[in-house]
């Protein structure tokens, strides 16, 4: 990859910017922690696996079809 190529310059810009961050690293850590909380913790406690709880094993598709047709 030549050093004059567009993609190399874009990569170098971001690489250099992230490498020289001080406050930004802390902010990115906070953002990643928030994403873990949102997608993992909330999923576990507030969004249970409804299909697994109400349908028998192997009959999930029939359960979903019957629920869709009822509504």
Short mmCIF file of N, CA and C in Angstrom, two decimals:
data_model
loop_
_atom_site.label_atom_id
_atom_site.label_comp_id
_atom_site.label_asym_id
_atom_site.label_seq_id
_atom_site.Cartn_x
_atom_site.Cartn_y
_atom_site.Cartn_z
N UNK A 1 0.85 -1.18 0.00
CA UNK A 1 0.00 0.00 0.00
C UNK A 1 0.90 1.24 0.00
N UNK A 2 0.68 2.11 -0.93
CA UNK A 2 1.53 3.30 -1.01
C UNK A 2 1.12 4.32 0.04
N UNK A 3 2.08 5.11 0.46
CA UNK A 3 1.82 6.10 1.49
C UNK A 3 1.01 7.28 0.97
N UNK A 4 0.80 7.34 -0.33
CA UNK A 4 0.03 8.42 -0.91
C UNK A 4 -1.41 8.01 -1.16
N UNK A 5 -1.75 6.76 -0.95
CA UNK A 5 -3.10 6.28 -1.22
C UNK A 5 -4.11 6.86 -0.23
N UNK A 6 -5.33 6.96 -0.70
CA UNK A 6 -6.41 7.55 0.11
C UNK A 6 -6.66 6.75 1.38
N UNK A 7 -6.78 5.43 1.24
CA UNK A 7 -7.10 4.60 2.40
C UNK A 7 -5.97 4.61 3.42
N UNK A 8 -4.73 4.65 2.94
CA UNK A 8 -3.60 4.73 3.87
C UNK A 8 -3.64 6.04 4.65
N UNK A 9 -3.94 7.13 3.97
CA UNK A 9 -3.99 8.43 4.66
C UNK A 9 -5.12 8.48 5.67
N UNK A 10 -6.27 7.90 5.33
CA UNK A 10 -7.39 7.86 6.27
C UNK A 10 -7.03 7.01 7.48
N UNK A 11 -6.46 5.83 7.24
CA UNK A 11 -6.04 4.96 8.33
C UNK A 11 -5.01 5.65 9.21
N UNK A 12 -4.04 6.29 8.60
CA UNK A 12 -2.98 6.98 9.35
C UNK A 12 -3.54 8.12 10.19
N UNK A 13 -4.52 8.83 9.66
CA UNK A 13 -5.16 9.91 10.40
C UNK A 13 -5.81 9.39 11.68
N UNK A 14 -6.62 8.34 11.55
CA UNK A 14 -7.29 7.78 12.72
C UNK A 14 -6.31 7.11 13.67
N UNK A 15 -5.34 6.38 13.14
CA UNK A 15 -4.36 5.69 13.98
C UNK A 15 -3.57 6.69 14.80
N UNK A 16 -3.12 7.74 14.17
CA UNK A 16 -2.36 8.76 14.87
C UNK A 16 -3.23 9.49 15.89
N UNK A 17 -4.47 9.75 15.53
CA UNK A 17 -5.37 10.44 16.44
C UNK A 17 -5.68 9.62 17.68
N UNK A 18 -5.97 8.32 17.52
CA UNK A 18 -6.26 7.47 18.67
C UNK A 18 -5.02 7.22 19.51
N UNK A 19 -3.88 7.15 18.89
CA UNK A 19 -2.64 6.89 19.63
C UNK A 19 -2.28 8.07 20.54
N UNK A 20 -2.58 9.27 20.11
CA UNK A 20 -2.19 10.45 20.88
C UNK A 20 -3.27 10.95 21.83
N UNK A 21 -4.37 10.23 21.95
CA UNK A 21 -5.45 10.66 22.84
C UNK A 21 -5.08 10.46 24.30
N UNK A 22 -5.49 11.37 25.13
CA UNK A 22 -5.37 11.19 26.58
C UNK A 22 -6.76 11.13 27.19
N UNK A 23 -7.53 12.18 27.09
CA UNK A 23 -8.89 12.22 27.60
C UNK A 23 -9.80 11.32 26.78
N UNK A 24 -9.52 11.22 25.51
CA UNK A 24 -10.35 10.41 24.62
C UNK A 24 -10.38 8.94 25.00
N UNK A 25 -9.27 8.41 25.50
CA UNK A 25 -9.25 7.01 25.92
C UNK A 25 -10.22 6.78 27.06
N UNK A 26 -10.26 7.71 27.99
CA UNK A 26 -11.19 7.59 29.11
C UNK A 26 -12.63 7.67 28.61
N UNK A 27 -12.89 8.57 27.70
CA UNK A 27 -14.24 8.70 27.16
C UNK A 27 -14.65 7.45 26.37
N UNK A 28 -13.73 6.89 25.60
CA UNK A 28 -14.04 5.65 24.88
C UNK A 28 -14.29 4.50 25.85
N UNK A 29 -13.55 4.46 26.95
CA UNK A 29 -13.79 3.41 27.96
C UNK A 29 -15.19 3.55 28.55
N UNK A 30 -15.60 4.78 28.83
CA UNK A 30 -16.94 5.01 29.36
C UNK A 30 -18.00 4.59 28.35
N UNK A 31 -17.79 4.92 27.09
CA UNK A 31 -18.73 4.53 26.04
C UNK A 31 -18.84 3.01 25.94
N UNK A 32 -17.72 2.31 25.98
CA UNK A 32 -17.74 0.84 25.90
C UNK A 32 -18.43 0.22 27.10
N UNK A 33 -18.21 0.78 28.28
CA UNK A 33 -18.88 0.27 29.48
C UNK A 33 -20.39 0.48 29.36
N UNK A 34 -20.81 1.63 28.87
CA UNK A 34 -22.24 1.88 28.68
C UNK A 34 -22.85 0.91 27.68
N UNK A 35 -22.14 0.61 26.60
CA UNK A 35 -22.65 -0.33 25.62
C UNK A 35 -22.79 -1.73 26.21
N UNK A 36 -21.84 -2.12 27.04
CA UNK A 36 -21.95 -3.42 27.70
C UNK A 36 -23.17 -3.45 28.60
N UNK A 37 -23.38 -2.38 29.35
CA UNK A 37 -24.55 -2.32 30.22
C UNK A 37 -25.83 -2.39 29.41
N UNK A 38 -25.91 -1.63 28.35
CA UNK A 38 -27.12 -1.58 27.55
C UNK A 38 -27.42 -2.93 26.90
N UNK A 39 -26.43 -3.52 26.25
CA UNK A 39 -26.69 -4.71 25.45
C UNK A 39 -26.59 -6.01 26.21
N UNK A 40 -25.90 -6.06 27.33
CA UNK A 40 -25.75 -7.32 28.05
C UNK A 40 -26.62 -7.34 29.30
N UNK A 41 -26.44 -6.39 30.17
CA UNK A 41 -27.15 -6.38 31.44
C UNK A 41 -28.65 -6.21 31.23
N UNK A 42 -29.05 -5.23 30.44
CA UNK A 42 -30.47 -5.01 30.20
C UNK A 42 -31.11 -6.19 29.48
N UNK A 43 -30.39 -6.81 28.56
CA UNK A 43 -30.91 -7.99 27.86
C UNK A 43 -31.18 -9.11 28.84
N UNK A 44 -30.28 -9.33 29.76
CA UNK A 44 -30.44 -10.44 30.70
C UNK A 44 -31.61 -10.23 31.65
N UNK A 45 -31.79 -9.01 32.14
CA UNK A 45 -32.77 -8.78 33.18
C UNK A 45 -34.14 -8.29 32.69
N UNK A 46 -34.19 -7.56 31.60
CA UNK A 46 -35.44 -6.95 31.17
C UNK A 46 -36.04 -7.54 29.91
N UNK A 47 -35.29 -8.34 29.17
CA UNK A 47 -35.79 -8.91 27.93
C UNK A 47 -35.57 -10.42 27.95
N UNK A 48 -36.42 -11.15 28.66
CA UNK A 48 -36.24 -12.60 28.73
C UNK A 48 -36.55 -13.25 27.38
N UNK A 49 -36.10 -14.48 27.23
CA UNK A 49 -36.34 -15.22 26.00
C UNK A 49 -37.75 -15.80 26.05
N UNK A 50 -38.71 -15.04 25.55
CA UNK A 50 -40.12 -15.38 25.62
C UNK A 50 -40.44 -16.66 24.87
N UNK A 51 -39.86 -16.84 23.71
CA UNK A 51 -40.14 -18.02 22.90
C UNK A 51 -39.65 -19.28 23.60
N UNK A 52 -38.46 -19.21 24.16
CA UNK A 52 -37.91 -20.38 24.84
C UNK A 52 -38.75 -20.77 26.05
N UNK A 53 -39.35 -19.80 26.71
CA UNK A 53 -40.15 -20.07 27.90
C UNK A 53 -41.53 -20.62 27.57
N UNK A 54 -42.09 -20.27 26.41
CA UNK A 54 -43.47 -20.62 26.11
C UNK A 54 -43.64 -21.67 25.01
N UNK A 55 -42.57 -22.00 24.31
CA UNK A 55 -42.68 -23.00 23.24
C UNK A 55 -41.85 -24.22 23.59
N UNK A 56 -42.33 -25.36 23.14
CA UNK A 56 -41.58 -26.59 23.35
C UNK A 56 -40.40 -26.64 22.39
N UNK A 57 -39.39 -27.40 22.73
CA UNK A 57 -38.20 -27.51 21.89
C UNK A 57 -38.59 -28.14 20.55
N UNK A 58 -38.19 -27.49 19.48
CA UNK A 58 -38.52 -27.95 18.14
C UNK A 58 -39.82 -27.41 17.60
N UNK A 59 -40.62 -26.76 18.43
CA UNK A 59 -41.91 -26.22 18.01
C UNK A 59 -41.92 -24.68 18.03
N UNK A 60 -40.74 -24.08 18.00
CA UNK A 60 -40.66 -22.62 18.10
C UNK A 60 -41.32 -21.92 16.92
N UNK A 61 -41.11 -22.45 15.72
CA UNK A 61 -41.67 -21.78 14.54
C UNK A 61 -43.20 -21.83 14.55
N UNK A 62 -43.77 -22.93 14.99
CA UNK A 62 -45.22 -23.02 15.07
C UNK A 62 -45.77 -22.06 16.12
N UNK A 63 -45.05 -21.92 17.23
CA UNK A 63 -45.48 -20.99 18.27
C UNK A 63 -45.48 -19.56 17.75
N UNK A 64 -44.42 -19.17 17.06
CA UNK A 64 -44.34 -17.81 16.52
C UNK A 64 -45.45 -17.59 15.49
N UNK A 65 -45.67 -18.57 14.63
CA UNK A 65 -46.72 -18.43 13.61
C UNK A 65 -48.09 -18.30 14.26
N UNK A 66 -48.37 -19.09 15.28
CA UNK A 66 -49.68 -18.99 15.93
C UNK A 66 -49.84 -17.67 16.67
N UNK A 67 -48.77 -17.16 17.26
CA UNK A 67 -48.85 -15.87 17.95
C UNK A 67 -49.09 -14.73 16.96
N UNK A 68 -48.46 -14.80 15.81
CA UNK A 68 -48.63 -13.75 14.79
C UNK A 68 -50.06 -13.78 14.25
N UNK A 69 -50.58 -14.97 14.02
CA UNK A 69 -51.91 -15.08 13.45
C UNK A 69 -52.99 -14.70 14.43
N UNK A 70 -52.77 -14.91 15.73
CA UNK A 70 -53.76 -14.52 16.75
C UNK A 70 -53.92 -13.01 16.81
N UNK A 71 -52.85 -12.29 16.63
CA UNK A 71 -52.88 -10.84 16.78
C UNK A 71 -53.26 -10.23 15.46
#
